[in-house]
CSV table of C-alpha atoms and ligand atoms in Angstrom, one decimal:
chain,number,residue,atom,x,y,z
A,11,MET,CA,-23.6,-57.8,16.6
A,12,SER,CA,-23.3,-54.3,15.3
A,13,ASP,CA,-19.7,-53.5,16.3
A,14,ALA,CA,-16.4,-53.9,14.5
A,15,VAL,CA,-14.1,-56.8,13.6
A,16,ARG,CA,-10.4,-56.5,13.1
A,17,ILE,CA,-9.2,-58.5,10.1
A,18,VAL,CA,-5.6,-59.7,10.0
A,19,GLU,CA,-4.9,-60.2,6.3
A,20,VAL,CA,-2.5,-63.2,6.1
A,21,GLY,CA,-2.4,-63.8,2.3
A,22,PRO,CA,1.1,-62.4,1.7
A,23,ARG,CA,2.5,-64.8,4.3
A,24,ASP,CA,0.2,-67.8,5.0
A,25,GLY,CA,-1.1,-67.6,1.4
A,26,LEU,CA,2.1,-67.2,-0.6
A,27,GLN,CA,4.2,-69.5,1.7
A,28,ASN,CA,2.6,-72.5,0.2
A,29,GLU,CA,2.2,-71.6,-3.5
A,30,LYS,CA,4.2,-73.7,-5.9
A,31,THR,CA,4.7,-70.9,-8.4
A,32,PRO,CA,7.5,-68.7,-7.2
A,33,ILE,CA,6.5,-65.0,-6.9
A,34,GLY,CA,9.0,-62.3,-7.0
A,35,VAL,CA,9.6,-59.7,-4.3
A,36,GLU,CA,8.2,-56.9,-6.4
A,37,ASP,CA,5.0,-58.8,-6.8
A,38,ARG,CA,4.8,-59.6,-3.1
A,39,VAL,CA,5.2,-55.9,-2.4
A,40,ALA,CA,2.6,-55.0,-5.0
A,41,PHE,CA,0.2,-57.4,-3.4
A,42,VAL,CA,0.6,-55.9,0.1
A,43,GLU,CA,0.2,-52.4,-1.4
A,44,ALA,CA,-3.0,-53.4,-3.1
A,45,LEU,CA,-4.3,-54.8,0.2
A,46,VAL,CA,-3.4,-51.6,2.0
A,47,ALA,CA,-5.2,-49.6,-0.7
A,48,ALA,CA,-8.2,-51.8,-0.1
A,49,GLY,CA,-8.2,-50.7,3.5
A,50,CYS,CA,-6.8,-53.8,5.2
A,51,PRO,CA,-5.7,-52.5,8.6
A,52,VAL,CA,-3.3,-55.3,9.4
A,53,VAL,CA,-1.3,-57.3,6.9
A,54,GLU,CA,1.1,-60.2,7.6
A,55,VAL,CA,3.8,-59.7,5.0
A,56,GLY,CA,6.3,-62.5,5.5
A,57,SER,CA,8.4,-64.8,7.7
A,58,PHE,CA,11.9,-64.7,9.2
A,59,VAL,CA,12.3,-68.5,9.1
A,60,SER,CA,14.8,-70.7,7.4
A,61,PRO,CA,14.8,-70.0,3.7
A,62,LYS,CA,15.6,-73.7,3.2
A,63,ALA,CA,12.4,-74.6,5.0
A,64,VAL,CA,10.1,-72.1,3.3
A,65,PRO,CA,11.9,-70.6,0.2
A,66,GLN,CA,8.7,-68.7,-0.7
A,67,MET,CA,9.3,-66.4,2.3
A,68,ALA,CA,12.9,-65.6,1.5
A,69,ASN,CA,13.6,-61.8,1.3
A,70,SER,CA,10.8,-60.9,3.7
A,71,ASP,CA,13.1,-58.2,4.9
A,72,VAL,CA,12.9,-56.5,1.5
A,73,VAL,CA,9.1,-56.8,1.5
A,74,LEU,CA,8.8,-55.4,5.0
A,75,ARG,CA,11.1,-52.4,4.3
A,76,ALA,CA,9.3,-51.7,1.1
A,77,VAL,CA,5.8,-51.5,2.6
A,78,ASP,CA,6.5,-50.1,6.1
A,79,HIS,CA,5.7,-46.5,5.2
A,80,HIS,CA,2.0,-46.5,6.0
A,81,PRO,CA,1.7,-45.2,9.5
A,82,ASP,CA,-1.9,-46.2,9.9
A,83,HIS,CA,-1.4,-49.8,9.0
A,84,GLU,CA,0.2,-52.6,10.9
A,85,PHE,CA,2.6,-55.1,9.3
A,86,HIS,CA,3.3,-58.5,10.9
A,87,VAL,CA,6.1,-61.0,10.3
A,88,LEU,CA,6.6,-64.5,11.7
A,89,VAL,CA,9.6,-65.2,13.9
A,90,PRO,CA,10.4,-68.7,15.2
A,91,ASN,CA,13.5,-67.9,17.3
A,92,GLU,CA,16.1,-65.3,18.2
A,93,LYS,CA,17.8,-65.5,14.9
A,94,GLY,CA,14.5,-64.6,13.2
A,95,TYR,CA,14.0,-61.8,15.8
A,96,ASP,CA,17.4,-60.3,15.0
A,97,ALA,CA,16.6,-60.3,11.2
A,98,ALA,CA,13.0,-59.0,11.8
A,99,ARG,CA,14.3,-56.1,13.9
A,100,ALA,CA,17.0,-55.3,11.5
A,101,ALA,CA,14.3,-54.9,8.8
A,102,GLY,CA,12.3,-52.6,11.2
A,103,ALA,CA,9.6,-55.0,12.4
A,104,LYS,CA,7.3,-53.4,15.0
A,105,VAL,CA,4.9,-56.4,15.4
A,106,ILE,CA,6.1,-60.0,15.2
A,107,ALA,CA,4.3,-63.3,15.6
A,108,VAL,CA,5.7,-66.4,17.3
A,109,PHE,CA,4.0,-69.7,16.4
A,110,ALA,CA,3.5,-72.8,18.6
A,111,SER,CA,1.4,-75.8,18.1
A,112,ALA,CA,-1.3,-77.5,20.3
A,113,SER,CA,-0.1,-80.9,19.0
A,114,GLU,CA,3.4,-82.5,19.3
A,115,GLY,CA,3.4,-84.0,15.8
A,116,PHE,CA,2.8,-80.7,14.1
A,117,SER,CA,5.3,-78.9,16.3
A,118,ARG,CA,8.0,-81.4,15.4
A,119,ALA,CA,7.2,-81.2,11.6
A,120,ASN,CA,6.9,-77.5,11.5
A,121,ILE,CA,9.6,-76.1,13.8
A,122,ASN,CA,11.6,-79.2,14.7
A,123,CYS,CA,11.0,-79.2,18.4
A,124,SER,CA,8.4,-80.2,21.1
A,125,VAL,CA,5.7,-77.8,22.2
A,126,ALA,CA,7.4,-77.2,25.5
A,127,GLU,CA,10.8,-76.5,23.8
A,128,SER,CA,9.1,-74.0,21.5
A,129,LEU,CA,7.6,-72.1,24.4
A,130,GLU,CA,11.1,-72.0,26.0
A,131,ARG,CA,12.5,-70.8,22.7
A,132,PHE,CA,10.0,-68.0,22.6
A,133,LYS,CA,10.8,-66.7,26.1
A,134,PRO,CA,14.0,-64.7,25.1
A,135,VAL,CA,12.2,-63.5,22.0
A,136,LEU,CA,9.3,-62.2,24.1
A,137,ALA,CA,11.6,-60.7,26.7
A,138,ARG,CA,13.7,-58.8,24.0
A,139,ALA,CA,10.5,-57.7,22.2
A,140,LYS,CA,9.2,-56.3,25.5
A,141,ALA,CA,12.4,-54.4,26.0
A,142,ASP,CA,12.4,-53.1,22.4
A,143,GLY,CA,8.7,-52.1,22.5
A,144,VAL,CA,7.8,-54.6,19.8
A,145,LYS,CA,4.3,-56.2,20.0
A,146,VAL,CA,4.2,-60.0,19.9
A,147,ARG,CA,1.2,-62.0,18.6
A,148,GLY,CA,1.1,-65.7,19.4
A,149,TYR,CA,-0.2,-68.4,17.1
A,150,ILE,CA,-1.3,-71.9,18.1
A,151,SER,CA,-1.6,-74.4,15.2
A,152,CYS,CA,-3.8,-77.5,15.0
A,153,VAL,CA,-6.3,-76.3,17.5
A,154,LEU,CA,-9.1,-78.4,16.1
A,155,GLY,CA,-7.1,-81.4,14.8
A,156,CYS,CA,-3.6,-82.4,13.7
A,157,PRO,CA,-2.5,-84.1,10.5
A,158,PHE,CA,-0.1,-86.3,12.5
A,159,ASP,CA,-1.8,-86.8,15.9
A,160,GLY,CA,-5.5,-86.6,15.0
A,161,GLU,CA,-7.9,-85.3,17.6
A,162,VAL,CA,-6.6,-82.4,19.7
A,163,ALA,CA,-8.2,-81.8,23.2
A,164,PRO,CA,-9.2,-78.2,24.0
A,165,ALA,CA,-7.2,-78.5,27.2
A,166,ALA,CA,-4.0,-78.8,25.1
A,167,VAL,CA,-4.9,-75.5,23.3
A,168,VAL,CA,-5.7,-73.8,26.6
A,169,ARG,CA,-2.3,-74.8,28.1
A,170,VAL,CA,-0.4,-73.2,25.2
A,171,ALA,CA,-2.7,-70.1,25.0
A,172,ASP,CA,-2.3,-69.6,28.8
A,173,ALA,CA,1.5,-69.8,28.4
A,174,LEU,CA,1.6,-67.4,25.4
A,175,TRP,CA,-0.7,-64.9,27.1
A,176,ARG,CA,1.2,-65.0,30.4
A,177,GLU,CA,4.5,-64.5,28.6
A,178,GLY,CA,3.2,-61.3,27.1
A,179,CYS,CA,1.6,-61.9,23.7
A,180,TYR,CA,-1.1,-59.2,23.2
A,181,GLU,CA,-3.2,-61.6,21.1
A,182,VAL,CA,-3.3,-65.3,20.6
A,183,SER,CA,-4.6,-66.6,17.3
A,184,LEU,CA,-6.2,-70.1,17.2
A,185,GLY,CA,-5.2,-71.9,14.0
A,186,ASP,CA,-7.4,-74.6,12.6
A,187,THR,CA,-4.4,-75.4,10.3
A,188,ILE,CA,-6.1,-78.3,8.4
A,189,GLY,CA,-9.6,-76.8,8.5
A,190,VAL,CA,-11.3,-79.8,10.1
A,191,GLY,CA,-13.3,-77.9,12.7
A,192,THR,CA,-17.0,-77.5,12.8
A,193,ALA,CA,-19.0,-74.8,14.5
A,194,THR,CA,-19.8,-76.5,17.8
A,195,LYS,CA,-16.2,-77.5,18.4
A,196,ALA,CA,-15.0,-74.0,17.4
A,197,ARG,CA,-17.5,-72.5,19.9
A,198,GLU,CA,-16.4,-74.9,22.7
A,199,LEU,CA,-12.8,-74.2,22.0
A,200,LEU,CA,-13.2,-70.4,22.2
A,201,ARG,CA,-15.1,-70.7,25.4
A,202,ALA,CA,-12.4,-72.9,26.9
A,203,VAL,CA,-9.6,-70.5,25.8
A,204,ALA,CA,-11.6,-67.5,27.1
A,205,GLY,CA,-11.2,-69.1,30.5
A,206,VAL,CA,-7.5,-68.1,30.6
A,207,MET,CA,-7.5,-64.9,28.5
A,208,PRO,CA,-9.9,-62.2,27.3
A,209,MET,CA,-12.1,-63.2,24.4
A,210,GLN,CA,-11.3,-59.9,22.7
A,211,ASN,CA,-7.6,-60.9,22.5
A,212,ILE,CA,-8.3,-64.2,20.8
A,213,GLY,CA,-7.9,-64.4,17.0
A,214,MET,CA,-9.7,-66.9,14.8
A,215,HIS,CA,-7.5,-68.4,12.1
A,216,PHE,CA,-9.5,-70.9,10.3
A,217,HIS,CA,-8.4,-72.7,7.1
A,218,ASP,CA,-11.3,-73.7,4.8
A,219,THR,CA,-10.3,-77.2,3.8
A,220,TYR,CA,-13.7,-78.7,4.6
A,221,GLY,CA,-15.7,-75.5,3.8
A,222,GLN,CA,-16.5,-74.9,7.4
A,223,ALA,CA,-14.6,-71.7,8.1
A,224,LEU,CA,-17.5,-69.2,7.7
A,225,ALA,CA,-19.7,-71.2,10.0
A,226,ASN,CA,-17.0,-71.6,12.5
A,227,LEU,CA,-16.3,-67.8,12.4
A,228,TYR,CA,-20.0,-67.1,12.9
A,229,ALA,CA,-20.0,-69.3,16.0
A,230,GLY,CA,-17.0,-67.4,17.2
A,231,LEU,CA,-18.6,-64.0,16.6
A,232,GLU,CA,-21.6,-65.1,18.6
A,233,GLU,CA,-19.2,-65.9,21.4
A,234,GLY,CA,-17.8,-62.4,21.2
A,235,ALA,CA,-14.6,-63.0,19.3
A,236,ARG,CA,-13.7,-60.0,17.2
A,237,VAL,CA,-10.4,-60.8,15.5
A,238,ILE,CA,-10.4,-62.8,12.3
A,239,ASP,CA,-7.4,-63.9,10.2
A,240,ALA,CA,-8.1,-64.4,6.5
A,241,ALA,CA,-6.2,-64.6,3.2
A,242,ALA,CA,-7.3,-62.7,0.1
A,243,GLY,CA,-8.4,-65.1,-2.5
A,244,GLY,CA,-8.3,-68.0,-0.1
A,245,LEU,CA,-4.6,-68.4,-0.9
A,246,GLY,CA,-2.3,-70.9,0.5
A,247,GLY,CA,-2.1,-73.5,3.2
A,248,CYS,CA,0.8,-74.8,5.3
A,249,PRO,CA,3.8,-76.5,3.9
A,250,TYR,CA,4.0,-78.7,7.0
A,251,ALA,CA,0.3,-79.7,7.1
A,252,PRO,CA,-0.4,-82.2,4.3
A,253,GLY,CA,-3.7,-81.7,2.7
A,254,ALA,CA,-4.4,-78.3,4.2
A,255,THR,CA,-5.8,-75.7,1.8
A,256,GLY,CA,-5.9,-72.0,2.2
A,257,ASN,CA,-7.3,-69.8,4.9
A,258,VAL,CA,-10.8,-68.6,4.7
A,259,ALA,CA,-11.0,-66.0,1.9
A,260,THR,CA,-11.0,-62.4,3.1
A,261,GLU,CA,-13.6,-61.6,0.4
A,262,ASP,CA,-16.0,-64.2,1.9
A,263,VAL,CA,-15.5,-62.9,5.4
A,264,VAL,CA,-15.9,-59.2,4.5
A,265,TYR,CA,-19.1,-60.0,2.5
A,266,MET,CA,-20.5,-61.9,5.5
A,267,LEU,CA,-19.6,-59.1,7.9
A,268,ASN,CA,-21.0,-56.4,5.6
A,269,GLY,CA,-24.3,-58.3,5.6
A,270,MET,CA,-24.3,-58.4,9.4
A,271,GLY,CA,-23.6,-54.6,9.6
A,272,ILE,CA,-20.1,-55.3,11.2
A,273,ALA,CA,-17.4,-52.8,10.1
A,274,THR,CA,-14.0,-53.9,8.9
A,275,GLY,CA,-12.8,-50.8,7.0
A,276,ILE,CA,-12.1,-53.0,3.9
A,277,ASP,CA,-13.4,-52.1,0.4
A,278,LEU,CA,-14.7,-55.4,-1.0
A,279,ASP,CA,-14.3,-54.5,-4.7
A,280,LYS,CA,-10.7,-53.3,-4.2
A,281,LEU,CA,-9.9,-56.4,-2.2
A,282,ALA,CA,-11.4,-58.7,-4.8
A,283,ALA,CA,-9.3,-57.0,-7.5
A,284,ALA,CA,-6.1,-57.4,-5.4
A,285,SER,CA,-6.8,-61.1,-5.1
A,286,ARG,CA,-7.4,-61.5,-8.8
A,287,GLU,CA,-4.2,-59.7,-9.6
A,288,VAL,CA,-2.0,-61.8,-7.4
A,289,CYS,CA,-3.8,-65.0,-8.4
A,290,ALA,CA,-3.2,-64.2,-12.1
A,291,LYS,CA,0.5,-64.0,-11.3
A,292,ILE,CA,0.6,-67.4,-9.8
A,293,GLY,CA,-1.6,-68.9,-12.4
A,294,ARG,CA,-4.8,-69.7,-10.4
A,295,VAL,CA,-8.2,-68.2,-9.7
A,296,PRO,CA,-9.2,-67.0,-6.2
A,297,VAL,CA,-10.7,-69.7,-4.1
A,298,ALA,CA,-13.5,-67.3,-2.9
A,299,ARG,CA,-17.1,-67.7,-3.7
A,300,VAL,CA,-17.7,-63.9,-3.3
A,301,ASN,CA,-14.8,-63.1,-5.7
A,302,ALA,CA,-16.3,-65.4,-8.3
A,303,ALA,CA,-19.7,-63.9,-7.8
A,304,LEU,CA,-18.5,-60.4,-8.1
A,305,ALA,CA,-16.5,-61.2,-11.3
A,306,ALA,CA,-19.5,-62.9,-12.8
A,307,LYS,CA,-21.7,-59.9,-11.9
A,308,ALA,CA,-19.2,-57.5,-13.5
A,309,ARG,CA,-19.2,-59.6,-16.7
A,310,ARG,CA,-23.0,-59.6,-16.8
A,311,THR,CA,-23.2,-55.9,-16.2
A,312,GLY,CA,-20.1,-54.9,-18.2
A,313,GLY,CA,-18.6,-53.4,-15.1
B,429,HMG,P1,16.1,-76.2,13.0
B,429,HMG,O1,16.7,-77.0,11.9
B,429,HMG,O2,15.7,-76.9,14.2
B,429,HMG,O3,17.0,-74.9,13.5
B,429,HMG,O4,14.9,-75.3,12.4
B,429,HMG,P2,18.6,-74.8,13.7
B,429,HMG,O5,18.7,-73.7,14.7
B,429,HMG,O6,19.2,-76.1,13.9
B,429,HMG,O7,19.1,-74.2,12.3
B,429,HMG,C1,19.1,-74.9,11.1
B,429,HMG,C2,19.4,-74.0,9.9
B,429,HMG,O8,18.4,-73.0,9.8
B,429,HMG,C3,20.7,-73.2,10.1
B,429,HMG,O9,21.2,-72.9,8.8
B,429,HMG,C4,20.2,-71.9,10.7
B,429,HMG,O10,21.1,-70.9,10.5
B,429,HMG,C5,18.9,-71.7,10.0
B,429,HMG,P3,22.3,-73.9,8.1
B,429,HMG,O11,23.4,-73.9,9.1
B,429,HMG,O12,21.7,-75.2,7.9
B,429,HMG,O13,22.6,-73.1,6.8
B,429,HMG,N1,18.0,-70.9,10.7
B,429,HMG,C6,17.4,-69.8,10.2
B,429,HMG,N2,17.5,-69.1,9.1
B,429,HMG,C7,16.8,-68.0,8.9
B,429,HMG,N3,15.9,-67.5,9.8
B,429,HMG,C8,15.8,-68.1,11.0
B,429,HMG,C9,16.6,-69.3,11.3
B,429,HMG,N4,16.6,-70.1,12.3
B,429,HMG,C10,17.5,-71.1,12.0
B,429,HMG,N5,15.0,-67.6,11.9
B,429,HMG,C11,13.3,-73.5,12.3
B,429,HMG,C12,14.1,-74.6,13.1
B,429,HMG,C13,12.2,-73.0,13.1
B,429,HMG,C14,14.3,-72.4,11.9
B,429,HMG,C15,12.9,-74.3,11.0
B,429,HMG,O14,12.2,-75.4,11.3
B,429,HMG,C16,12.0,-73.4,10.1
B,429,HMG,O15,12.3,-72.3,9.6
B,429,HMG,N6,10.7,-73.8,9.9
B,429,HMG,C17,9.7,-73.1,9.1
B,429,HMG,C18,8.5,-73.0,9.9
B,429,HMG,C19,7.4,-72.3,9.0
B,429,HMG,O16,7.7,-71.2,8.5
B,429,HMG,N7,6.2,-72.9,8.9
B,429,HMG,C20,5.1,-72.2,8.2
B,429,HMG,C21,4.5,-71.2,9.1
B,429,HMG,S1,3.5,-71.8,10.5
B,429,HMG,C22,1.9,-71.9,9.8
B,429,HMG,O17,1.8,-71.7,8.6
B,429,HMG,C23,0.8,-72.0,10.7
B,429,HMG,C24,0.0,-70.7,11.0
B,429,HMG,O18,-0.4,-70.1,9.8
B,429,HMG,C25,-1.2,-71.0,11.9
B,429,HMG,C26,-2.1,-72.1,11.5
B,429,HMG,O19,-2.6,-72.1,10.3
B,429,HMG,O20,-2.2,-73.0,12.3
B,429,HMG,C27,0.9,-69.7,11.7
B,430,MG,MG1,-2.4,-70.7,8.7
């Protein structure tokens, strides 16, 4: 496993969308800039969803416009429908992400429609994006369990992945929204989804609620998956998934990959500093073992 992994840094969106302490637009921009300076190639910077539903992501247009001046970096935003697409395009979005669910319960809670309705809703968005030369990423939530419906069969995930891939998403990210998966199940799921689309276009988006995310990622890497979503400092969760904690921490992922000789282009010390800075603003410490270890080492050595 000596090749490269593409990390999609989702902290400014998936992380901050669920933080109780409001954080200003300037601080969101500063966070993205710090992540860019740390070498994060792809950063998800916000959402064009209802500000009543997710107030933390209001003014994502301001954030996108402020950071969209780095030609070598890709900035993603979430779009649930055509209204969101209009707003994202007006703010200059070049890559958007639509988000479906593998389970009906979460689909209803998150975007107020069934899975089938959501896929219909995405069709005009995907068609317009294609015409506009905008890349579309697809998310599937609750791929390894749902807070409302319980067990989720791999076949349900495969159906949605197949639809998103055939409708033109360049990548489909598999979200273990509530972080309940374990390595064997993650491996089996990736194998099943790779039956309908290439493994290299599958993203692994694992929340770390039960502390299994790194193990699940390792299993996915062994299967050949090479796209990992992670949030600096292990920030966040999902406002519509009770009990879900943050994504796997980017620091922990980068440390693991560095040890395996797999390149990410991300500077671990700069990344850890970016996490600590944003966490200080929202009054918490990073939920990242590697960040805590680096901070303790710096204290010991006076660094
Ligand atoms: P709805 O109520 O069915 O939609 O919501 P509607 O079309 O009936 O509109 C209701 C109101 O929302 C109207 O405003 C619309 O104008 C407004 P009002 O008349 O009441 O003032 N509206 C919008 N405003 C701004 N931008 C828009 C937009 N669309 C409608 N795009 C909707 C449907 C999807 C909009 C709503 O349910 C929503 O915004 N939900 C938020 C979903 C969300 O952001 N969830 C968190 C992200 S997903 C996630 O975290 C999982 C992921 O990380 C992967 C994983 O971990 O599994 C991706
Ligand atoms: Mg998520």
